Tab-separated table of C-alpha atoms and ligand atoms in Angstrom:
chain	number	residue	atom	x	y	z
A	284	MET	CA	176.523	12.665	165.085
A	285	GLY	CA	174.230	10.274	163.281
A	286	ASP	CA	171.952	7.898	165.125
A	287	GLU	CA	173.393	4.473	164.331
A	288	PRO	CA	171.905	1.298	165.791
A	289	PRO	CA	173.112	0.016	169.159
A	290	SER	CA	176.507	-1.695	168.968
A	291	GLU	CA	177.659	-4.831	170.710
A	292	ARG	CA	180.426	-2.912	172.436
A	293	ASN	CA	178.233	-0.278	173.919
A	294	PRO	CA	174.675	-1.536	173.782
A	295	GLN	CA	173.135	1.315	175.726
A	296	ARG	CA	174.209	3.907	173.261
A	297	THR	CA	172.248	4.150	170.078
A	298	TRP	CA	175.203	5.744	168.364
A	299	GLY	CA	178.059	3.653	169.780
A	300	GLY	CA	178.933	1.742	166.601
A	301	ARG	CA	181.911	3.752	165.424
A	302	PHE	CA	183.557	4.308	168.804
A	303	GLY	CA	186.329	2.295	170.435
A	304	THR	CA	185.913	3.311	174.074
A	305	LYS	CA	183.110	4.631	176.162
A	306	PRO	CA	182.878	8.372	176.762
A	307	ALA	CA	184.363	9.832	179.929
A	308	GLU	CA	182.049	10.042	182.892
A	309	LEU	CA	182.252	13.824	182.561
A	310	MET	CA	181.256	13.625	178.909
A	311	THR	CA	178.223	11.576	179.869
A	312	ARG	CA	177.292	14.160	182.448
A	313	ILE	CA	177.688	17.210	180.257
A	314	ASN	CA	175.878	15.483	177.407
A	315	ALA	CA	172.814	14.303	179.293
A	316	SER	CA	169.576	16.236	179.197
A	317	ILE	CA	167.273	13.584	180.636
A	318	GLY	CA	167.255	15.402	183.996
A	319	PHE	CA	165.162	18.163	182.451
A	320	ASP	CA	163.897	17.009	179.059
A	321	LYS	CA	161.976	14.176	180.702
A	322	ARG	CA	159.278	16.843	180.927
A	323	LEU	CA	158.770	16.226	177.186
A	324	TRP	CA	157.841	12.574	177.602
A	325	ARG	CA	154.199	12.856	176.623
A	326	GLU	CA	155.040	14.917	173.556
A	327	ASP	CA	157.859	12.540	172.605
A	328	ILE	CA	155.550	9.537	172.708
A	329	ALA	CA	152.762	11.380	170.876
A	330	ALA	CA	155.177	12.302	168.075
A	331	SER	CA	156.514	8.730	167.929
A	332	ARG	CA	152.992	7.371	167.640
A	333	ALA	CA	152.227	9.734	164.764
A	334	HIS	CA	155.496	8.823	163.068
A	335	ALA	CA	155.004	5.056	163.457
A	336	ALA	CA	151.459	5.191	162.086
A	337	MET	CA	152.629	7.240	159.105
A	338	LEU	CA	155.517	4.827	158.400
A	339	ARG	CA	152.991	1.973	158.420
A	340	ASP	CA	150.469	3.777	156.208
A	341	GLN	CA	153.214	4.603	153.727
A	342	GLY	CA	154.337	0.970	153.640
A	343	ILE	CA	157.747	1.910	155.059
A	344	ILE	CA	157.429	-0.443	158.021
A	345	ALA	CA	155.347	-3.610	158.329
A	346	GLU	CA	151.905	-3.589	159.947
A	347	ALA	CA	153.027	-6.021	162.627
A	348	ASP	CA	156.071	-3.939	163.575
A	349	ALA	CA	153.980	-0.775	163.717
A	350	ALA	CA	151.418	-2.513	165.917
A	351	ALA	CA	154.150	-3.679	168.276
A	352	VAL	CA	155.635	-0.179	168.415
A	353	LEU	CA	152.268	1.458	169.160
A	354	GLU	CA	151.442	-1.103	171.817
A	355	GLY	CA	154.846	-0.715	173.411
A	356	LEU	CA	154.486	3.053	173.467
A	357	ASP	CA	151.116	2.676	175.218
A	358	GLN	CA	152.758	0.550	177.824
A	359	ILE	CA	155.477	3.162	178.353
A	360	VAL	CA	152.824	5.830	178.877
A	361	ALA	CA	151.275	3.678	181.581
A	362	GLU	CA	154.668	3.083	183.206
A	363	TYR	CA	155.697	6.737	183.206
A	364	GLU	CA	152.321	7.792	184.538
A	365	ARG	CA	152.672	5.306	187.347
A	366	ASP	CA	156.372	5.516	188.193
A	367	GLY	CA	157.718	8.637	186.528
A	368	VAL	CA	160.460	8.715	183.896
A	369	PRO	CA	163.665	6.845	184.809
A	370	GLU	CA	166.789	8.949	184.597
A	371	GLN	CA	169.729	7.077	183.168
A	372	LEU	CA	172.461	9.468	182.080
A	373	GLU	CA	173.904	7.001	179.562
A	374	LEU	CA	170.644	7.237	177.614
A	375	GLU	CA	171.216	10.988	177.327
A	376	ASP	CA	167.761	12.285	176.707
A	377	ILE	CA	164.048	11.536	176.681
A	378	HIS	CA	164.130	10.375	173.053
A	379	MET	CA	166.665	7.634	173.692
A	380	THR	CA	165.140	6.782	177.060
A	381	VAL	CA	161.794	6.026	175.409
A	382	GLU	CA	163.352	4.193	172.488
A	383	HIS	CA	165.546	2.114	174.760
A	384	ARG	CA	162.579	1.075	176.892
A	385	LEU	CA	160.629	0.259	173.752
A	386	GLY	CA	163.460	-2.067	172.751
A	387	GLU	CA	163.281	-3.798	176.121
A	388	LEU	CA	159.546	-4.239	175.736
A	389	ILE	CA	159.155	-5.290	172.093
A	390	GLY	CA	162.604	-6.306	170.895
A	391	PRO	CA	164.134	-5.524	167.488
A	392	ALA	CA	160.913	-4.017	166.019
A	393	ALA	CA	161.664	-0.995	168.236
A	394	GLY	CA	164.624	-0.278	165.963
A	395	ARG	CA	162.215	0.432	163.075
A	396	LEU	CA	160.687	3.475	164.744
A	397	HIS	CA	163.678	5.673	164.005
A	398	THR	CA	163.382	5.098	160.237
A	399	ALA	CA	163.237	8.433	158.359
A	400	ARG	CA	163.648	10.374	161.587
A	401	SER	CA	166.433	11.944	163.627
A	402	ARG	CA	166.533	13.241	167.146
A	403	ASN	CA	166.938	16.645	165.534
A	404	ASP	CA	163.456	16.740	164.042
A	405	GLN	CA	162.184	14.721	166.971
A	406	VAL	CA	163.238	17.249	169.615
A	407	ALA	CA	162.064	20.144	167.462
A	408	THR	CA	158.640	18.502	167.229
A	409	ASP	CA	158.378	17.490	170.883
A	410	PHE	CA	159.402	20.894	172.103
A	411	ARG	CA	157.004	22.692	169.767
A	412	LEU	CA	154.160	20.541	171.044
A	413	TRP	CA	155.147	21.356	174.611
A	414	VAL	CA	155.480	25.099	173.995
A	415	ARG	CA	152.215	25.164	172.055
A	416	ASN	CA	150.498	23.737	175.101
A	417	ALA	CA	152.333	26.209	177.348
A	418	CYS	CA	150.811	29.051	175.298
A	419	GLU	CA	147.342	27.684	175.982
A	420	GLU	CA	148.118	27.294	179.656
A	421	ALA	CA	149.390	30.860	179.868
A	422	ILE	CA	146.253	32.172	178.170
A	423	ASP	CA	144.035	30.316	180.658
A	424	ALA	CA	145.985	31.619	183.643
A	425	ILE	CA	145.967	35.180	182.299
A	426	ARG	CA	142.209	34.986	181.828
A	427	ALA	CA	141.778	33.897	185.441
A	428	LEU	CA	143.697	36.972	186.603
A	429	GLN	CA	141.669	39.154	184.241
A	430	ARG	CA	138.472	37.781	185.761
A	431	ALA	CA	139.696	38.668	189.242
A	432	LEU	CA	140.556	42.201	188.107
A	433	VAL	CA	137.230	42.745	186.365
A	434	GLU	CA	135.255	41.533	189.364
A	435	ARG	CA	137.066	43.900	191.714
A	436	ALA	CA	136.878	46.745	189.169
A	437	GLU	CA	133.111	46.393	188.939
A	438	LYS	CA	132.743	46.837	192.706
A	439	HIS	CA	134.962	49.907	192.565
A	440	ALA	CA	133.772	51.646	189.415
A	441	GLU	CA	133.057	54.736	191.530
A	442	THR	CA	135.731	54.478	194.197
A	443	VAL	CA	137.897	57.576	193.854
A	444	MET	CA	141.642	57.320	194.188
A	445	PRO	CA	144.531	59.533	193.144
A	446	GLY	CA	145.817	58.996	189.653
A	447	PHE	CA	149.575	59.484	189.493
A	448	THR	CA	152.152	60.660	187.043
A	449	HIS	CA	155.779	60.676	188.227
A	450	LEU	CA	154.241	59.018	191.329
A	451	GLN	CA	152.941	62.496	192.190
A	452	VAL	CA	149.212	62.969	192.650
A	453	ALA	CA	147.984	64.091	189.226
A	454	GLN	CA	144.230	63.831	188.767
A	455	PRO	CA	141.568	61.808	190.556
A	456	VAL	CA	140.653	58.539	188.867
A	457	THR	CA	138.524	55.592	189.863
A	458	LEU	CA	139.976	52.412	191.278
A	459	GLY	CA	137.914	50.496	188.722
A	460	HIS	CA	139.633	52.413	185.947
A	461	HIS	CA	143.054	51.720	187.442
A	462	LEU	CA	142.387	47.978	187.746
A	463	MET	CA	141.043	47.848	184.208
A	464	ALA	CA	144.339	49.277	182.952
A	465	TYR	CA	145.903	45.952	183.967
A	466	TYR	CA	143.094	44.098	182.252
A	467	GLU	CA	144.158	45.841	179.028
A	468	MET	CA	147.830	44.917	179.441
A	469	LEU	CA	146.814	41.315	179.989
A	470	ARG	CA	144.536	41.410	176.965
A	471	ARG	CA	147.566	42.225	174.837
A	472	ASP	CA	149.453	39.390	176.530
A	473	VAL	CA	146.703	36.956	175.541
A	474	SER	CA	146.966	38.276	172.013
A	475	ARG	CA	150.749	37.745	171.988
A	476	PHE	CA	150.445	34.153	173.207
A	477	THR	CA	147.682	33.555	170.664
A	478	ASP	CA	149.862	34.885	167.838
A	479	ALA	CA	152.840	32.877	169.011
A	480	ARG	CA	150.769	29.720	169.132
A	481	ALA	CA	149.432	30.268	165.618
A	482	ARG	CA	152.902	31.007	164.210
A	483	MET	CA	154.510	27.919	165.738
A	484	ASN	CA	151.815	25.567	164.553
A	485	GLU	CA	153.867	23.930	161.798
A	486	CYS	CA	155.328	20.466	162.135
A	487	PRO	CA	159.087	19.866	161.739
A	488	LEU	CA	158.781	16.073	161.952
A	489	GLY	CA	160.157	14.431	158.810
A	490	SER	CA	162.925	16.990	158.364
A	491	ALA	CA	165.127	14.202	159.705
A	492	ALA	CA	168.695	15.158	160.662
A	493	LEU	CA	168.782	18.287	158.494
A	494	ALA	CA	168.283	17.381	154.834
A	495	GLY	CA	164.991	15.512	154.778
A	496	THR	CA	164.836	11.821	153.894
A	497	GLY	CA	164.660	9.559	150.866
A	498	PHE	CA	161.879	7.452	152.373
A	499	PRO	CA	158.422	8.184	150.942
A	500	ILE	CA	157.103	9.787	154.128
A	501	ASP	CA	153.876	11.793	154.364
A	502	ARG	CA	154.629	14.919	156.343
A	503	GLN	CA	151.091	16.262	156.106
A	504	ALA	CA	149.844	13.080	157.777
A	505	THR	CA	152.101	13.456	160.822
A	506	ALA	CA	151.334	17.190	160.958
A	507	ASP	CA	147.610	16.393	160.969
A	508	ALA	CA	147.947	13.675	163.562
A	509	LEU	CA	149.685	16.092	165.924
A	510	GLY	CA	147.246	18.953	165.329
A	511	PHE	CA	149.635	21.137	163.314
A	512	GLU	CA	148.403	23.315	160.452
A	513	ARG	CA	150.998	22.046	157.998
A	514	PRO	CA	154.555	20.689	157.802
A	515	THR	CA	157.426	23.199	158.001
A	516	ALA	CA	158.760	24.160	154.569
A	517	ASN	CA	162.548	23.872	154.914
A	518	SER	CA	164.253	20.979	156.653
A	519	LEU	CA	167.379	22.973	157.578
A	520	ASP	CA	165.304	25.691	159.181
A	521	SER	CA	163.074	23.123	160.851
A	522	VAL	CA	165.794	21.465	162.914
A	523	SER	CA	167.585	24.694	163.786
A	524	ASP	CA	164.644	26.980	164.468
A	525	ARG	CA	163.793	27.888	168.042
A	526	ASP	CA	161.760	30.991	167.225
A	527	PHE	CA	158.717	29.327	168.713
A	528	ALA	CA	160.459	29.115	172.086
A	529	LEU	CA	161.656	32.710	171.764
A	530	ASP	CA	158.147	33.853	170.849
A	531	TYR	CA	156.826	32.100	173.916
A	532	LEU	CA	159.536	33.608	176.098
A	533	SER	CA	159.057	37.119	174.796
A	534	ALA	CA	155.316	36.908	175.390
A	535	ALA	CA	156.092	35.511	178.852
A	536	ALA	CA	158.662	38.226	179.539
A	537	GLN	CA	156.253	40.972	178.619
A	538	CYS	CA	153.484	39.378	180.639
A	539	GLY	CA	155.874	38.994	183.580
A	540	LEU	CA	156.739	42.655	183.240
A	541	HIS	CA	153.052	43.546	183.547
A	542	LEU	CA	152.645	41.301	186.573
A	543	SER	CA	155.664	42.965	188.130
A	544	ARG	CA	154.122	46.407	187.705
A	545	LEU	CA	150.890	45.314	189.359
A	546	ALA	CA	152.850	43.615	192.135
A	547	GLU	CA	154.871	46.781	192.628
A	548	GLU	CA	151.706	48.839	193.011
A	549	LEU	CA	150.323	46.420	195.591
A	550	ILE	CA	153.609	46.689	197.491
A	551	ILE	CA	153.540	50.491	197.469
A	552	TRP	CA	149.852	50.628	198.273
A	553	ALA	CA	150.284	48.238	201.201
A	554	SER	CA	152.971	50.413	202.798
A	555	ALA	CA	151.835	52.442	205.816
A	556	PRO	CA	152.330	55.909	204.261
A	557	PHE	CA	149.966	54.911	201.438
A	558	GLY	CA	147.643	52.541	203.250
A	559	PHE	CA	145.533	52.052	200.109
A	560	VAL	CA	145.284	48.295	200.536
A	561	LYS	CA	145.531	45.612	203.130
A	562	LEU	CA	146.715	42.342	201.646
A	563	SER	CA	144.797	39.376	202.999
A	564	ASP	CA	146.328	37.153	205.665
A	565	GLN	CA	146.422	34.431	203.026
A	566	PHE	CA	148.813	36.442	200.887
A	567	SER	CA	150.933	38.110	203.550
A	568	THR	CA	153.807	36.905	205.667
A	569	GLY	CA	155.160	37.936	209.042
A	570	SER	CA	158.607	38.957	210.175
A	571	SER	CA	160.630	36.703	212.439
A	572	ILE	CA	161.790	39.688	214.501
A	573	MET	CA	159.206	42.457	214.138
A	574	PRO	CA	155.867	41.193	215.420
A	575	GLN	CA	153.884	44.060	213.894
A	576	LYS	CA	155.009	43.330	210.342
A	577	ARG	CA	152.740	42.168	207.549
A	578	ASN	CA	154.915	41.755	204.510
A	579	PRO	CA	153.836	41.583	200.866
A	580	ASP	CA	156.269	38.747	200.087
A	581	GLY	CA	153.987	37.213	197.468
A	582	ALA	CA	153.855	40.427	195.472
A	583	GLU	CA	157.600	40.934	195.908
A	584	LEU	CA	158.267	37.455	194.558
A	585	VAL	CA	156.047	38.093	191.544
A	586	ARG	CA	158.148	41.200	190.956
A	587	GLY	CA	161.327	39.176	191.452
A	588	HIS	CA	160.260	36.234	189.299
A	589	SER	CA	159.591	38.530	186.365
A	590	GLY	CA	163.317	39.285	186.333
A	591	ARG	CA	164.067	35.607	185.944
A	592	ILE	CA	161.496	35.253	183.138
A	593	ILE	CA	163.088	38.152	181.277
A	594	GLY	CA	166.452	36.503	181.968
A	595	ALA	CA	165.214	33.284	180.338
A	596	LEU	CA	164.438	35.181	177.142
A	597	THR	CA	167.895	36.746	177.169
A	598	ALA	CA	169.533	33.384	177.863
A	599	LEU	CA	167.940	31.680	174.880
A	600	MET	CA	168.529	34.617	172.535
A	601	VAL	CA	172.212	34.584	173.422
A	602	THR	CA	172.379	30.803	173.023
A	603	MET	CA	170.873	30.981	169.547
A	604	LYS	CA	172.412	34.067	168.044
A	605	GLY	CA	175.731	32.643	166.863
A	606	LEU	CA	174.644	29.206	165.667
A	607	PRO	CA	175.269	28.181	162.086
A	608	LEU	CA	172.731	25.969	160.328
A	609	ALA	CA	171.540	23.446	161.189
A	610	TYR	CA	171.332	21.704	164.585
A	611	SER	CA	174.045	22.292	167.188
A	612	LYS	CA	174.082	20.760	170.623
A	613	ASP	CA	173.989	24.235	172.185
A	614	MET	CA	170.315	24.019	171.352
A	615	GLN	CA	169.824	21.403	174.039
A	616	ASP	CA	170.075	24.390	176.382
A	617	ASP	CA	166.806	25.743	174.954
A	618	LYS	CA	164.625	23.817	177.349
A	619	GLU	CA	165.568	24.856	180.855
A	620	PRO	CA	164.936	28.585	180.363
A	621	VAL	CA	161.553	27.817	178.839
A	622	PHE	CA	160.601	25.359	181.574
A	623	GLU	CA	161.678	27.781	184.272
A	624	ALA	CA	159.878	30.707	182.667
A	625	ARG	CA	156.714	28.652	182.302
A	626	ASP	CA	156.744	27.561	185.942
A	627	LEU	CA	157.422	31.062	187.236
A	628	LEU	CA	154.856	32.663	184.955
A	629	ILE	CA	152.020	30.320	185.884
A	630	LEU	CA	152.836	30.539	189.587
A	631	SER	CA	152.994	34.343	189.407
A	632	LEU	CA	149.701	34.606	187.523
A	633	GLU	CA	147.935	32.330	189.980
A	634	ALA	CA	149.375	34.011	193.062
A	635	LEU	CA	148.566	37.480	191.779
A	636	ALA	CA	144.991	36.416	190.999
A	637	GLY	CA	144.723	35.211	194.607
A	638	MET	CA	146.043	38.546	195.883
A	639	VAL	CA	143.672	40.565	193.721
A	640	GLU	CA	140.694	38.446	194.782
A	641	THR	CA	141.378	38.825	198.480
A	642	VAL	CA	142.949	42.274	198.922
A	643	ASP	CA	141.023	44.877	200.940
A	644	PHE	CA	140.877	48.265	199.280
A	645	GLU	CA	140.871	51.129	201.793
A	646	ALA	CA	138.497	53.409	199.944
A	647	GLU	CA	138.597	56.168	202.565
A	648	ARG	CA	142.379	56.408	202.446
A	649	MET	CA	142.339	56.502	198.671
A	650	ARG	CA	139.720	59.200	198.662
A	651	ALA	CA	141.606	61.343	201.149
A	652	ALA	CA	144.782	60.990	199.108
A	653	ALA	CA	142.932	61.905	195.912
A	654	ALA	CA	141.807	65.170	197.459
A	655	GLN	CA	145.385	66.151	198.234
A	656	GLY	CA	147.942	67.638	195.913
A	657	TYR	CA	145.521	70.006	194.139
A	658	SER	CA	144.407	67.129	191.980
A	659	THR	CA	141.515	69.119	190.490
A	660	ALA	CA	143.686	71.975	189.203
A	661	THR	CA	143.193	70.814	185.617
A	662	ASP	CA	139.436	71.003	186.177
A	663	LEU	CA	139.800	74.645	187.203
A	664	ALA	CA	141.805	75.416	184.052
A	665	ASP	CA	139.293	73.516	181.895
A	666	TRP	CA	136.462	75.529	183.511
A	667	LEU	CA	138.133	78.808	182.494
A	668	VAL	CA	138.468	77.524	178.927
A	669	ARG	CA	134.876	76.337	178.778
A	670	GLU	CA	133.026	79.037	180.709
A	671	ALA	CA	135.170	82.132	180.104
A	672	ASP	CA	136.696	81.282	176.710
A	673	VAL	CA	140.219	81.662	178.110
A	674	PRO	CA	142.950	80.039	175.942
A	675	PHE	CA	144.178	76.885	177.709
A	676	ARG	CA	147.749	78.127	178.156
A	677	GLU	CA	146.514	81.260	179.914
A	678	ALA	CA	144.053	79.209	181.972
A	679	HIS	CA	146.967	76.989	183.006
A	680	HIS	CA	148.849	80.054	184.236
A	681	ILE	CA	145.869	81.437	186.178
A	682	THR	CA	145.319	78.033	187.779
A	683	GLY	CA	148.970	77.911	188.796
A	684	ARG	CA	148.434	81.125	190.722
A	685	ALA	CA	145.336	79.654	192.345
A	686	VAL	CA	147.385	76.642	193.466
A	687	LYS	CA	149.962	79.007	194.929
A	688	ALA	CA	147.199	80.875	196.771
A	689	ALA	CA	145.840	77.597	198.130
A	690	GLU	CA	149.305	76.696	199.354
A	691	GLU	CA	149.525	80.053	201.117
A	692	HIS	CA	146.071	79.558	202.674
A	693	ASN	CA	147.147	76.030	203.565
A	694	CYS	CA	143.934	74.619	202.077
A	695	ASP	CA	142.617	72.719	199.056
A	696	LEU	CA	141.551	74.496	195.895
A	697	ALA	CA	137.909	73.777	196.681
A	698	ASP	CA	138.284	75.542	200.039
A	699	LEU	CA	139.709	78.814	198.738
A	700	PRO	CA	137.448	81.811	199.409
A	701	LEU	CA	135.852	83.172	196.250
A	702	ASP	CA	137.446	86.597	196.709
A	703	ALA	CA	140.880	84.998	196.802
A	704	LEU	CA	140.094	83.360	193.450
A	705	GLN	CA	138.677	86.550	191.985
A	706	ALA	CA	141.747	88.470	193.122
A	707	ILE	CA	143.646	86.198	190.741
A	708	ASP	CA	141.165	86.479	187.871
A	709	GLN	CA	137.856	88.340	187.707
A	710	ARG	CA	136.365	85.803	185.348
A	711	LEU	CA	136.239	83.161	188.088
A	712	ASP	CA	132.836	82.957	189.781
A	713	GLU	CA	131.136	80.686	192.320
A	714	ARG	CA	130.140	78.139	189.660
A	715	VAL	CA	133.786	77.031	189.551
A	716	PHE	CA	133.352	75.258	192.891
A	717	ASP	CA	131.118	72.734	191.129
A	718	VAL	CA	134.134	71.319	189.282
A	719	LEU	CA	136.673	71.447	192.080
A	720	SER	CA	135.444	68.403	193.997
A	721	ILE	CA	137.123	65.100	193.224
A	722	ASP	CA	133.789	63.421	192.465
A	723	ALA	CA	132.879	66.099	189.942
A	724	SER	CA	136.332	65.833	188.420
A	725	VAL	CA	136.040	62.090	187.938
A	726	ARG	CA	132.470	62.311	186.631
A	727	SER	CA	133.492	64.876	184.054
A	728	ARG	CA	136.118	62.664	182.378
A	729	THR	CA	133.676	61.078	179.961
A	730	SER	CA	135.862	60.888	176.860
A	731	TYR	CA	136.187	57.392	175.373
A	732	GLY	CA	138.502	55.404	177.643
A	733	GLY	CA	138.247	58.052	180.364
A	734	THR	CA	137.862	57.553	184.101
A	735	ALA	CA	134.202	58.607	184.490
A	736	PRO	CA	132.313	55.760	186.187
A	737	GLU	CA	129.946	55.432	183.227
A	738	ARG	CA	132.914	54.911	180.864
A	739	VAL	CA	134.578	52.495	183.260
A	740	ARG	CA	131.354	50.492	183.435
A	741	GLU	CA	131.372	50.256	179.658
A	742	GLN	CA	134.942	48.944	179.706
A	743	ILE	CA	133.943	46.413	182.339
A	744	ALA	CA	130.894	45.295	180.359
A	745	ALA	CA	133.039	44.727	177.262
A	746	ALA	CA	135.601	42.835	179.329
A	747	LYS	CA	132.967	40.628	180.911
A	748	GLU	CA	131.632	39.755	177.530
A	749	ALA	CA	135.107	38.923	176.236
A	750	LEU	CA	135.729	36.727	179.266
A	751	GLY	CA	132.331	35.061	179.042
A	752	LEU	CA	131.337	36.385	182.488
B	8	LIG	N1	168.775	16.029	173.574
B	8	LIG	C1	168.963	16.709	172.330
B	8	LIG	C2	168.441	18.134	172.418
B	8	LIG	O1	167.675	18.395	173.276
B	8	LIG	C3	168.251	15.994	171.234
B	8	LIG	C4	168.810	16.199	169.888
B	8	LIG	C5	170.146	15.579	169.796
B	8	LIG	N2	170.602	15.464	168.458
B	8	LIG	C6	171.853	15.136	168.164
B	8	LIG	N3	172.167	15.039	166.935
B	8	LIG	N4	172.738	14.923	169.104
B	8	LIG	O2	168.804	19.016	171.661
């Protein structure tokens, strides 16, 4: 559908000229996107301003018309800021809503704004501007959560907790180390949003409906005015590309996945059998029937919301995958998944930061749990390798027998009598007890990236510098 001027018959519709009757009420309803794309109003007006100024500078429209357009657009900004965006289904979308209002305000000069432009390049430009800003917003919110994690990690650089594999106690680690693992995931998320932002920073405006335009437009000028690196290179691609939205959504989906994992750990840790954390009153809810309950609803909703963010990525991929070049109206469905994902992501990041800031860590419970499950067995095996030159595989086997002995004695490895150990292997002597405590185990893990408090402090120092703390 082209964008013809308003007709006498159907003055509200910018494209009504070639039609005999008005569309069915149902057609109007299925066609309209104003209910959601009104969120693009600032971007739409910014892009129109850039376009109008370029048309004027290129001598395509008269100075006076351009001045009227720019003034009218200013007035619309003031109106929308004050009263919100009116939703009139017959005007379909935000682009026609703005243009229609401009016509009411300045008369026929408003009709000049759409010279050398189509809603196809217009929506591609508006949406890119919006998503570009959403990348920045996501980065800011991720950084706030990272700050919360780093601050708590610093306080707990030496707090010992069980490290798990298969959710079985594996080796002791520090809580600081565990929290900093999430810092790292989020660091990659920042990097993904940064990449996505850089990749999308090309301006489709001036691609017109699909083929470009014969008017002597200056695409670099509009790109510059809107803060883009450069104009997009191919007009067909420009109006049919939604990779920028998919890039945003995949970064959001992966970030949501990370948030869900952290939320899941808080949920497990808050359960009575674990008792590693107590979520603050601010981030807990009660049960309407069980008075004793303190539920981690916030964390559960972060976990739940991540499913919807991942769903948004899937939705848009499936929408896009079968579309021929160039624009198809299916693409109007690009916005709601992105808007929803953005809202859920920001809310989840903020809520999780609040939880991390206010949660109580039960260091004693963590410590007690770390001592269980023969978590220092690897330290015993490593001792045999280091002190008695036993090959690791053999040391592993000897340690397995020590674990069995401890099970039979119903005690921890560190509490086994020396003669019980020596009955298993003569090369074990009393010095081995130095490595069997959980503190010694944690202190010994000094390899780069390891859990030793000194290494964790280095990670934290680097993180603080990166965050400007
Ligand atoms: N509301 C439309 C969208 O969001 C704008 C583009 C419409 N273009 C068209 N030729 N009908 O995709």
